[in-house]
Every structure is written in C-alpha cells, then in structure tokens.
Short mmCIF file of C-alpha atoms and ligand atoms in Angstrom, two decimals:
data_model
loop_
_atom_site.label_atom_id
_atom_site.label_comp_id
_atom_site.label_asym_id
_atom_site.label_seq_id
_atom_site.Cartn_x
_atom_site.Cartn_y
_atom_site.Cartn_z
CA UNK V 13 30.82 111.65 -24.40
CA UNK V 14 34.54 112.04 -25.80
CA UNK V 15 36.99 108.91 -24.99
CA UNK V 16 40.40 109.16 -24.13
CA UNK V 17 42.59 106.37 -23.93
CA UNK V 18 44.98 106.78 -21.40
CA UNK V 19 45.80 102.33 -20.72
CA UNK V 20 49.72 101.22 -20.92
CA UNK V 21 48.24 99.51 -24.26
CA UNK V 22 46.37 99.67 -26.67
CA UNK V 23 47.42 103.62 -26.51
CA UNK V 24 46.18 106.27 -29.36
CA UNK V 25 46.73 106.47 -32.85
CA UNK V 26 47.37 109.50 -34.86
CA UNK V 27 44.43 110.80 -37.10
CA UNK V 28 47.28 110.32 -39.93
CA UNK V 29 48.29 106.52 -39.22
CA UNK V 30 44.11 106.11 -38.96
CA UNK V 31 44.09 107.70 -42.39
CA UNK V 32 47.01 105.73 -44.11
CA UNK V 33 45.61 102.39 -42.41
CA UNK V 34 42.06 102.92 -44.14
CA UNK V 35 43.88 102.74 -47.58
CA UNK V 36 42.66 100.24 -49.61
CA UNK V 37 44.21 96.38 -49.32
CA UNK V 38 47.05 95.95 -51.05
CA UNK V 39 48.50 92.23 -51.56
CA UNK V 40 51.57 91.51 -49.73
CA UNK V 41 53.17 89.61 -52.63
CA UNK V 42 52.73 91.90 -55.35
CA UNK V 43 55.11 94.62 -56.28
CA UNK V 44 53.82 97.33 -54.11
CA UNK V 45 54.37 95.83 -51.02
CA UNK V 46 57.86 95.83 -51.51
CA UNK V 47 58.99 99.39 -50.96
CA UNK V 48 56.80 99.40 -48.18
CA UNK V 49 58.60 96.44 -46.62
CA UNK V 50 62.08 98.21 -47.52
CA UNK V 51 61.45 101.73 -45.57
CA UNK V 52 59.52 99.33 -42.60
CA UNK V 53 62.95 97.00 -42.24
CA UNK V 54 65.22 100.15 -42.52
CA UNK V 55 63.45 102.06 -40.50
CA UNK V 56 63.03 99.31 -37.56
CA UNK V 57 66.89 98.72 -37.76
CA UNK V 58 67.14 102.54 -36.05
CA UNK V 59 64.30 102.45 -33.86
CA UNK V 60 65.97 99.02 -31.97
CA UNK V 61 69.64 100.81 -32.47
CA UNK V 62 70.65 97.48 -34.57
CA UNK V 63 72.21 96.56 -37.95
CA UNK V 64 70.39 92.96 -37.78
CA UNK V 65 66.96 92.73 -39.25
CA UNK V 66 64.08 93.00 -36.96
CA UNK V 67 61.89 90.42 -37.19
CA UNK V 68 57.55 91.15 -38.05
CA UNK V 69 55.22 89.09 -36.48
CA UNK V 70 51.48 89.57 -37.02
CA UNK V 71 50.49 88.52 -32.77
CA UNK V 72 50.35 90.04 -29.94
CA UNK V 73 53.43 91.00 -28.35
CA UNK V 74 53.45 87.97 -26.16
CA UNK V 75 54.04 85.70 -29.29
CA UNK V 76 57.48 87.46 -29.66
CA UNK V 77 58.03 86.70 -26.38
CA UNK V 78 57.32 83.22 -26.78
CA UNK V 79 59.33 82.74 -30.11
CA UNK V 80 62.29 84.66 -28.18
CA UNK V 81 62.39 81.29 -25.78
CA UNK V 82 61.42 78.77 -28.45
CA UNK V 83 64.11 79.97 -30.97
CA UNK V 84 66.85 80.62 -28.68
CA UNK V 85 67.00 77.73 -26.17
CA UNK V 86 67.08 73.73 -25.82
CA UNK V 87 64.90 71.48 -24.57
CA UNK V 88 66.24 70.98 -20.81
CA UNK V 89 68.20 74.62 -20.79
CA UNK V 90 68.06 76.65 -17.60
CA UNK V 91 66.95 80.02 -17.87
CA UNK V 92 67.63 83.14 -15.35
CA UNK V 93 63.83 84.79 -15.27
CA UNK V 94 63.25 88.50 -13.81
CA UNK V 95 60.03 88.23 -11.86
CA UNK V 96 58.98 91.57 -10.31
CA UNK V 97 55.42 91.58 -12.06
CA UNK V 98 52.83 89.76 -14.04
CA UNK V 99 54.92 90.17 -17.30
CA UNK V 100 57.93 89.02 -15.13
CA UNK V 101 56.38 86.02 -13.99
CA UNK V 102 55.00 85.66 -18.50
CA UNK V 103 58.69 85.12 -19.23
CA UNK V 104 58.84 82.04 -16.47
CA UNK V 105 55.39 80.82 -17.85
CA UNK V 106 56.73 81.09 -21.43
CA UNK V 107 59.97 79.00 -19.94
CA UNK V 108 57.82 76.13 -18.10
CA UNK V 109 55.50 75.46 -21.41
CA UNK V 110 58.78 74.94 -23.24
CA UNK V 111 60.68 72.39 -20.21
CA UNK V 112 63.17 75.76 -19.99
CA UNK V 113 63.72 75.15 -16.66
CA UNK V 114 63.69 78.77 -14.93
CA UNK V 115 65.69 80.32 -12.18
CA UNK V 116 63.52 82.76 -10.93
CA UNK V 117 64.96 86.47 -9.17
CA UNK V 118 61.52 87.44 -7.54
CA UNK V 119 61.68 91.17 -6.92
CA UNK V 120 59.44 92.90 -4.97
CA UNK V 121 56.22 94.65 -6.96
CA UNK V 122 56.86 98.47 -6.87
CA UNK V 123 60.90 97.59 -7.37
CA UNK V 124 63.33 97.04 -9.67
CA UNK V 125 65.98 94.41 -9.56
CA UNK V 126 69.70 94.73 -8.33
CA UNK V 127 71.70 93.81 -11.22
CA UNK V 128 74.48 92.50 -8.55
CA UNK V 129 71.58 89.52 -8.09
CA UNK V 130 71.84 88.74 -11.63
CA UNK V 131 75.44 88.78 -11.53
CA UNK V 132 75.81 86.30 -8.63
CA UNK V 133 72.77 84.13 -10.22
CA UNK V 134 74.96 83.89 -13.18
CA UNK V 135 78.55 83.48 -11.60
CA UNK V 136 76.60 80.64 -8.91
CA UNK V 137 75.45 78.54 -11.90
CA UNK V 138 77.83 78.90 -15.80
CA UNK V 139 74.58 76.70 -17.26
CA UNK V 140 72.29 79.75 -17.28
CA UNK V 141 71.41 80.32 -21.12
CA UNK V 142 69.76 83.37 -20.88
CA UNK V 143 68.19 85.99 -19.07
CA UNK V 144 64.68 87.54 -19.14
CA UNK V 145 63.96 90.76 -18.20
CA UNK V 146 61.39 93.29 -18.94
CA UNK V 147 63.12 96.92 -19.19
CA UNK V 148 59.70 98.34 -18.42
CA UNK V 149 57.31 95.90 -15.84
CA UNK V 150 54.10 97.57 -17.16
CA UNK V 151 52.07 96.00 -14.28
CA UNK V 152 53.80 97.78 -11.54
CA UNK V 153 55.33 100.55 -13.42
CA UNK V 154 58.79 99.77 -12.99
CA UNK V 155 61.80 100.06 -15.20
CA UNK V 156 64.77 97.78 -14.25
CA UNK V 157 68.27 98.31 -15.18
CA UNK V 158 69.04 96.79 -18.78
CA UNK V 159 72.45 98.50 -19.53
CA UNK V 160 73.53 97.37 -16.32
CA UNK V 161 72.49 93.64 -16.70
CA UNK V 162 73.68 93.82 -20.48
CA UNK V 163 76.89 95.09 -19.04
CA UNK V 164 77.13 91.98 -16.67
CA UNK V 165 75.76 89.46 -19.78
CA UNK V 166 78.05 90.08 -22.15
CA UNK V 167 81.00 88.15 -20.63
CA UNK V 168 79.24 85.37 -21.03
CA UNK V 169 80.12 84.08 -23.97
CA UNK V 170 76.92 81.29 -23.73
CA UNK V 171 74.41 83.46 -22.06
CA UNK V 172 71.96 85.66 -24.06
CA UNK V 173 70.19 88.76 -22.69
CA UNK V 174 66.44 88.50 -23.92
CA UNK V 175 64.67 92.06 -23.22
CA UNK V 176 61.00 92.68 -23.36
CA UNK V 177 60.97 96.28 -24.40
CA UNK V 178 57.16 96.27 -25.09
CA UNK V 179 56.65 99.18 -22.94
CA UNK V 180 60.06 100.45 -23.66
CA UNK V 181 61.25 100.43 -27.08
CA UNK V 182 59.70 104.46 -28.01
CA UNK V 183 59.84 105.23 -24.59
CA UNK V 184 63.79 104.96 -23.21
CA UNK V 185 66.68 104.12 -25.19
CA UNK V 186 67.44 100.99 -25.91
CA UNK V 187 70.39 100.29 -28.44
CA UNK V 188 70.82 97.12 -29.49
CA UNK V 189 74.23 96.65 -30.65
CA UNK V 190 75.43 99.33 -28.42
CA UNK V 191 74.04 97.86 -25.64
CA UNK V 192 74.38 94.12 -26.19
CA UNK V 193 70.75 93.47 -26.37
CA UNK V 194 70.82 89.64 -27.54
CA UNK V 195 66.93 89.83 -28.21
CA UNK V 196 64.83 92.87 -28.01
CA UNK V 197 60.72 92.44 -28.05
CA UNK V 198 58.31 95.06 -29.02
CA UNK V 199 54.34 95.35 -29.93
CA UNK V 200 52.21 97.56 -31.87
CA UNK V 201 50.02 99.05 -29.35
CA UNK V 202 52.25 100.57 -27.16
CA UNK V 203 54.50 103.20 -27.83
CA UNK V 204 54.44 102.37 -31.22
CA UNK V 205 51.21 104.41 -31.87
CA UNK V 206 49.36 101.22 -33.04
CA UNK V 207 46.26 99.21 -33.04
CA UNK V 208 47.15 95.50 -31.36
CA UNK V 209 48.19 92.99 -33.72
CA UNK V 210 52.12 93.31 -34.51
CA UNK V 211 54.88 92.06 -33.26
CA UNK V 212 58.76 92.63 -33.38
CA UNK V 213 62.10 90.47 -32.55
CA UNK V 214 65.42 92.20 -33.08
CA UNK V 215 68.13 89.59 -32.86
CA UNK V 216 71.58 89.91 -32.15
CA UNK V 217 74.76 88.05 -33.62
CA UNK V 218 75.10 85.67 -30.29
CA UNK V 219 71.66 85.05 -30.42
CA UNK V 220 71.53 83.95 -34.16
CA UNK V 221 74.03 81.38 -33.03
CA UNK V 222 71.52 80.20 -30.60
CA UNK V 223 69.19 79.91 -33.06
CA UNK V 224 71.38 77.78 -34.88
CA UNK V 225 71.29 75.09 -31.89
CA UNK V 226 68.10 75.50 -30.51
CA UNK V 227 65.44 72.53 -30.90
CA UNK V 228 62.37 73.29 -29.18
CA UNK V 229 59.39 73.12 -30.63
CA UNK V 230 58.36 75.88 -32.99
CA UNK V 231 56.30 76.60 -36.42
CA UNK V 232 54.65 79.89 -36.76
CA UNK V 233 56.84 81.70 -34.49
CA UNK V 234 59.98 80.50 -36.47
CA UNK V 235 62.99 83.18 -36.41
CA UNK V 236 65.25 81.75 -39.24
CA UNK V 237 62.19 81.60 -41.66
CA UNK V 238 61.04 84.78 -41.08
CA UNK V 239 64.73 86.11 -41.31
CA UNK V 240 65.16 84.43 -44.96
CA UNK V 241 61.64 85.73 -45.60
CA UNK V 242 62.48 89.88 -44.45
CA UNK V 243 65.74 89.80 -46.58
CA UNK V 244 62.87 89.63 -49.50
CA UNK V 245 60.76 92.39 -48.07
CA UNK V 246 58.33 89.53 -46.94
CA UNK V 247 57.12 87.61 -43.89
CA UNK V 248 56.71 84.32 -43.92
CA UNK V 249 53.17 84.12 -43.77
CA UNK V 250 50.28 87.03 -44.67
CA UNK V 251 51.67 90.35 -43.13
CA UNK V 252 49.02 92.39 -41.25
CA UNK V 253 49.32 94.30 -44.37
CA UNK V 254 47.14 97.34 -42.85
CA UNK V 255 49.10 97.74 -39.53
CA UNK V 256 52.37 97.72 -41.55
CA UNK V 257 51.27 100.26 -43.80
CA UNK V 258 50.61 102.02 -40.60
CA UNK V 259 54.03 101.65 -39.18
CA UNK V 260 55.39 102.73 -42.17
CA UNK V 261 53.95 106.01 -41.41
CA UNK V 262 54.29 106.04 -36.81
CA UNK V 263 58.27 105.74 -38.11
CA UNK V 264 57.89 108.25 -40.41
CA UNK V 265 56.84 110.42 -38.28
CA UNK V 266 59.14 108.99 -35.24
CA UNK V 267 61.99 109.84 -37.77
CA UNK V 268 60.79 113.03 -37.42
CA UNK V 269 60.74 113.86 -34.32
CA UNK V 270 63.53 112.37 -33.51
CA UNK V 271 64.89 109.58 -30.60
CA UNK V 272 66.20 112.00 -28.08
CA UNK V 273 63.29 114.08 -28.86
CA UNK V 274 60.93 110.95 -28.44
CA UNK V 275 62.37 110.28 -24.78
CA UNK V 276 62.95 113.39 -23.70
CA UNK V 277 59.14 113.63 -23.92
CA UNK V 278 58.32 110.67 -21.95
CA UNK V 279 60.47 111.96 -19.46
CA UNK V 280 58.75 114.99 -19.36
CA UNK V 281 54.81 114.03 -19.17
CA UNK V 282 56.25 111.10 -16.85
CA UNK V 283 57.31 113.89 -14.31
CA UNK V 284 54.57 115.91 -14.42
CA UNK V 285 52.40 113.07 -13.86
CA UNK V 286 54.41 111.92 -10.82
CA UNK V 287 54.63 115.60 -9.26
CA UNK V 288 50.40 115.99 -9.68
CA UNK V 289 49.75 112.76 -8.14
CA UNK V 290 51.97 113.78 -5.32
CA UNK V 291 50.74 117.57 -5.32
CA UNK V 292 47.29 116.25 -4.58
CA UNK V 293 48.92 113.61 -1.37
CA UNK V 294 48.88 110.49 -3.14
CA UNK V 295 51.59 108.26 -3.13
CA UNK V 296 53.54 106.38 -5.92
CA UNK V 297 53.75 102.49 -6.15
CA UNK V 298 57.15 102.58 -7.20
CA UNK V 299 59.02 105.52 -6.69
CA UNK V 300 62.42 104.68 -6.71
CA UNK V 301 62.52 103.67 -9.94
CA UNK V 302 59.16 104.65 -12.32
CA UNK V 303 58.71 103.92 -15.68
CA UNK V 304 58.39 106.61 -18.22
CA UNK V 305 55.64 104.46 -19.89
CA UNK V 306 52.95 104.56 -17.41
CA UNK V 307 52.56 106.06 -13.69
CA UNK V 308 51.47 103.33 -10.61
CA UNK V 309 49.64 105.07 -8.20
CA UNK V 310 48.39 104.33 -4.74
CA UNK V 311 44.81 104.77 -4.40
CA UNK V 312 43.73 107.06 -1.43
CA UNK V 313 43.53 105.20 1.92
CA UNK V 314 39.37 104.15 1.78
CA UNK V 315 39.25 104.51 -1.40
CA UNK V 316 39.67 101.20 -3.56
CA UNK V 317 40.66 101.68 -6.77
CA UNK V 318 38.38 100.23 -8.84
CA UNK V 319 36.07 103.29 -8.11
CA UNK V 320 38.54 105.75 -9.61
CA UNK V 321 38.83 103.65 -12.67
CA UNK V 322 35.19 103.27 -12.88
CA UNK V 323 34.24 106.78 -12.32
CA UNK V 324 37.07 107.84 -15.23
CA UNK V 325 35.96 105.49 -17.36
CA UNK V 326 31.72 106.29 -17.10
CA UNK V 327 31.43 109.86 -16.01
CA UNK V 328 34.65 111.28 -17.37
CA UNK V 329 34.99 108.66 -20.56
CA UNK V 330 38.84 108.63 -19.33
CA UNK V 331 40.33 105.05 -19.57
CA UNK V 332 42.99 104.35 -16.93
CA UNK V 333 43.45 101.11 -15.57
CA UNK V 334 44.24 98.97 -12.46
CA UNK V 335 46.17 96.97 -10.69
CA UNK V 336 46.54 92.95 -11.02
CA UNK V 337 47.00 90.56 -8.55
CA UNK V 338 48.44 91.67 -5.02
CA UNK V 339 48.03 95.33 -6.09
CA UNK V 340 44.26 94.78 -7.36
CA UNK V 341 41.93 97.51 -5.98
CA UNK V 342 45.16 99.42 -4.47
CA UNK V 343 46.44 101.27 -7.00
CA UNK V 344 45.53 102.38 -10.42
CA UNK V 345 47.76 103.20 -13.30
CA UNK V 346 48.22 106.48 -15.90
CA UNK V 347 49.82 105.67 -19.04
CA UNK V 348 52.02 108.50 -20.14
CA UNK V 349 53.18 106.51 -23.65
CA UNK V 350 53.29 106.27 -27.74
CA UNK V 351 51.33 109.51 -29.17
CA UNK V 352 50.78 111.55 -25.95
CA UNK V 353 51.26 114.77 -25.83
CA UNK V 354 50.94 117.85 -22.47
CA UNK V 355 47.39 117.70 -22.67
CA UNK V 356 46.96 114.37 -22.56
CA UNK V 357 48.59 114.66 -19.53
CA UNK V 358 46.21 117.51 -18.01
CA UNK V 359 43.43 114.95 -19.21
CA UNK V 360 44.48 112.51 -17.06
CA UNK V 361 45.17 114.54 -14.03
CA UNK V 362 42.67 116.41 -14.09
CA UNK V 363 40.00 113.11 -14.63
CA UNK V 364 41.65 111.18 -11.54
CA UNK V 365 40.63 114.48 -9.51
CA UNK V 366 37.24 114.96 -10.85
CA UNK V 367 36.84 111.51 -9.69
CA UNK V 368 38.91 111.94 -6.32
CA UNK V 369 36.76 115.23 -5.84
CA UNK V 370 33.01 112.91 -6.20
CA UNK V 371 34.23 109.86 -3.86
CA UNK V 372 35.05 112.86 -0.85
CA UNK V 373 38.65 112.48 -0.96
CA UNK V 374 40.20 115.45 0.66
CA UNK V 375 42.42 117.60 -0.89
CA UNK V 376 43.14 120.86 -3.08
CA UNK V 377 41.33 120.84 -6.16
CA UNK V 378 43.50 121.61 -9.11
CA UNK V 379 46.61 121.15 -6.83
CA UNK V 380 47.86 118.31 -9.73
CA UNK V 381 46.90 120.13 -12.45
CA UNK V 382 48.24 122.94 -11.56
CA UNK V 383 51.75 121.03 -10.42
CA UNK V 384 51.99 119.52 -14.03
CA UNK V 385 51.60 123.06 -15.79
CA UNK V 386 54.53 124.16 -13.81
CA UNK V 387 56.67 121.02 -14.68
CA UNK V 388 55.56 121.39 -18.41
CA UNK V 389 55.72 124.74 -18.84
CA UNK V 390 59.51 124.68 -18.13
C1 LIG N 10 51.55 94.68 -23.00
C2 LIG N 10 52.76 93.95 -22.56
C3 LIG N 10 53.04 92.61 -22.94
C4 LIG N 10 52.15 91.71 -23.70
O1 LIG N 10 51.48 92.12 -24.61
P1 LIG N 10 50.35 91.44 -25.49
O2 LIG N 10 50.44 92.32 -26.67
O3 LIG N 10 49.10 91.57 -24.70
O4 LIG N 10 50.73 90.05 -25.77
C5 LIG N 10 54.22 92.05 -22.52
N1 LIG N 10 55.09 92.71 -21.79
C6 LIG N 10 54.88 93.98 -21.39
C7 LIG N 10 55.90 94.65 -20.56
C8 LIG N 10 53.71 94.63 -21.76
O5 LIG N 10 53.48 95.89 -21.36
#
C-alpha cells in the first residue's frame, strides 16, 4: 500500500531534501559547517521578512514557544493570551508554568478573534507585556488577523506581539519588520518541508530589549546565547546537523519558487479543497475565516469522524487527522501545507470520498474531485 501524508505536521519531504539529509555527518564545529550555517541564517532572515537573526533550536516547535515567554517576560508579568484552540490555550499553559499571569480572549473554535477585543484588552489594562497569538490555530483551522493586531501592538511602546507562525510562516505572509512581528515562531515539520526536530525564533528590536530585562527561568532555551552563538554560524549547543543540512536545501528551493509564488499556492489547493468538501454537501468548521494550512471539516451528520480517518488511513493508506477536544469525532482535518502540490490535493479528496462512498453517505461520487479540477485548472 502507498502512504500519503496529508496531517497539518509532520507534512512531506522532497525526494531531494531526503537525499541531501542522508549525506554523511558532518561536525558542527569544524570548517564545513560554516557556510552551511551562513546560507541557513541568510536565507531565514527572508523567509521571516526580518534583518534580525533568526534564532535555531533543535525541539519541537513548542520549545520556541516556550523560550518566546521565558526570554521575553518577568516573573509576575501579565500576559494577553489568544485562546481559540488547543495551541491557543499552549500559549496560556506556557504562561502559567512560568507565574506569567495570563489574560485570556477565549474565542470560539471554528473563529477567529476580533482584533477590536485585543485593542480594548490592551487599552483596559497598560500592564499587558505581550500578546500571544497563533496566525494559523492548526486545531480548528483558523487564521486570525496578525497585521491587524500588530497594527494595534505597536503603539505600545512596552507590549510585544509574540506570533506562533508554525502553521503559517511558508504558508501566508508574514513580514517581520514590516509587520511589527516582536517574535515570530516556526517548526520544521510544517510548511517547512521537514522531518520534526527544529525550531525557529525571529526576534525583533523591542523584543531584544525585553530580553534584556527578563528573569525567568531559562537554560537551554536561552535567546541571547544562542544569538552570540548564530553571529558565529553556530548554535549554542549540537545543531541537528542533518535537518539543517536539509533546510539548507527546502530554502533553496523556497528561493526558488519564490514567496508570492509559495502563497499563492496555498491559496490555491486551500480553495479547491474547500469547494470539494462543499461540492460533495459537507460543511466547513470554520468558514469565515480558513486557514490556508489545513481544511476543518464537519463530518457527515451519523457519521463520526474517527471512521473517515480510520478508513483513509487503513484502506486508502491516506493520513488525515481529527479533531481534539470539543470537536473530537466531529470533524476531521485535510492539510493542504509545505511540499503539496494539485495532486496531492485530488489525493485527498478523492480518499475522504472513497471513504464517504463505503460508510453509505449519500452523495455524488466524484462531485469534489471534480469541483477541485475546475478550481485548479484555472
Ligand atoms: C504543530 C503546532 C505547534 C506545536 O508543535 P510541536 O512541534 O508539536 O511542538 C504549535 N502551534 C501550532 C499552531 C502548530 O500547528
């Protein structure tokens, strides 16, 4: 049986980042590892739109996330948290372990936030250090309005933005500078056409002076280190020297193709994933504002979810996956992200109505398949 991974993370890799990653070892203090570093550092600087270094961690994206808190804030500091999913609700975890004492704006799952609610949340309290957003909530499929709330952020002169692009950053644009994205948090095995096992921190100017003050516990996950460390094409401790050698190549080949290209293409198989799922009556979980990165999908009335993903996963050998929490066994999810081309994109229609077609749901077969043709052959 052929596999396809089709999961918001980890996503595919290119048979060309497989090849470069099977190179032999090479040791991350000699010589060689030094150019490598150079083209990585330069090359990360344009993907996150930012003339400050981006900082290499070898985690999961979630340590990021938690070095974005501990490097930034105080013991005691109050935090505005964006809750509208279960990576929402990470960044007010990540704030409690620390004492950051969170604010939460709960937002419906299937929605994005209002950025007038951040903008009274900061106006009603001036001791608000910094806000925590995703700009793509991966486990409802929602994309919330970053330029907006960076927009509203920036005249506050002691409040940081902290964005976790992890299903963003490759997927919609998200300048830095331009922006004023105070931190900006990617991983490897998203859109960045990666195995797991990397992790990235771009860092404004106003959040380097955070760093500066902040005195919350930290070690591994320690910003200022790593920063001295990057400025001498090194990290701190022992790279992931195999996944960088892969980036080196996904940004090669994301130079390539180009950003607008790069989102224009999301956009695209996002669309014609939408359009299918609606072709064939089903309805989306968030439709007023879906993220390019991965589709949220009701499951047909009778029909829980798990079944779909089940019957993908061991008839088909299609990977989609689920829901969490209050949307377990209601809706399942397409990922549309990293290095994904049209036919993934008939894959993964055409599996979810192979497996609508066996569990008697009625409808048109080929009705989504045929919908996302028309939408991609435009
Ligand atoms: C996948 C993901 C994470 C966490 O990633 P890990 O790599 O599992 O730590 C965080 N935020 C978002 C939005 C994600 O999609």
């Amino acid at each position: 049986m052929k596999r396809y991974l089709l999961t918001p993370g980890p996503t595919m890799i290119s048979p060309e980042v497989q090849l470069e990653m099977a190179k032999p070892i090479i040791h991350h203090r000699a010589p060689e590892f030094i150019p490598l570093m150079e083209e990585v550092r330069e090359n990360l600087k344009w993907l996150f739109g930012s003339k400050n270094e981006v900082l290499i961690f070898a985690s999961s994206g979630t340590g990021a996330m938690d070095g974005a808190v501990t490097n930034t804030l105080c013991k005691g500091d109050k935090a505005l948290v964006v809750d509208g999913g279960k990576f929402g609700e990470r960044w007010a975890n990540i704030c409690k372990a620390y004492g950051v004492s969170a604010k939460v704006i709960k937002v419906e799952w299937g929605k994005s936030v209002n950025p007038s609610e951040v903008a009274k949340a900061l106006e009603e309290d001036r001791d608000i250090k910094a806000v925590l957003i995703q700009a793509s909530e991966t486990s409802t499929g929602v994309v919330h309005p970053v330029k907006e709330i960076a927009d509203i952020v920036k005249n506050y002169e002691n409040t940081i933005l902290i964005v976790d692009g992890i299903t963003a950053v490759g997927v919609y644009p998200l300048p830095m500078d331009e922006w004023g994205i105070d931190v900006l948090i990617t991983g490897s095995q998203k859109a960045l056409m990666l195995p797991p096992g990397l992790a990235f921190a771009g860092v404004s100017d106003k959040a380097w002076k955070f760093v500066e003050k902040s005195d919350l516990p930290k070690f591994y996950f320690d910003f200022k280190k790593e920063l001295k460390n990057i400025k001498d094409n090194q990290t701190a401790y022992t790279p992931a020297v195999s996944l960088i050698i892969g980036l080196a190549q996904v940004l090669r080949e994301m130079k390539k193709e180009g950003l607008e290209n790069i989102y224009k293409r999301h956009q695209r198989l996002a669309d014609a994933t939408r359009e299918a799922m609606k072709a064939i009556g089903l309805k989306l979980f968030a439709p007023d504002s879906p993220s390019n990165a991965v589709t949220s999908v009701y499951s047909p009335e009778g029909i829980e979810a798990g079944k779909i993903i089940k019957y993908c996963r061991d008839k088909l050998g299609v990977t989609i996956t689920g829901g969490q929490d209050q949307a377990k066994g209601k809706i399942f999810r397409i990922a549309h992200l990293g290095y994904y081309d049209r036919f993934d994109i008939i894959i993964a229609i055409s599996a979810i109505e192979f497996a609508l077609k066996a569990l008697n749901y009625s409808f048109e077969l080929g009705a989504g398949v045929k919908k996302a043709l028309e939408i991609l052959a435009e």
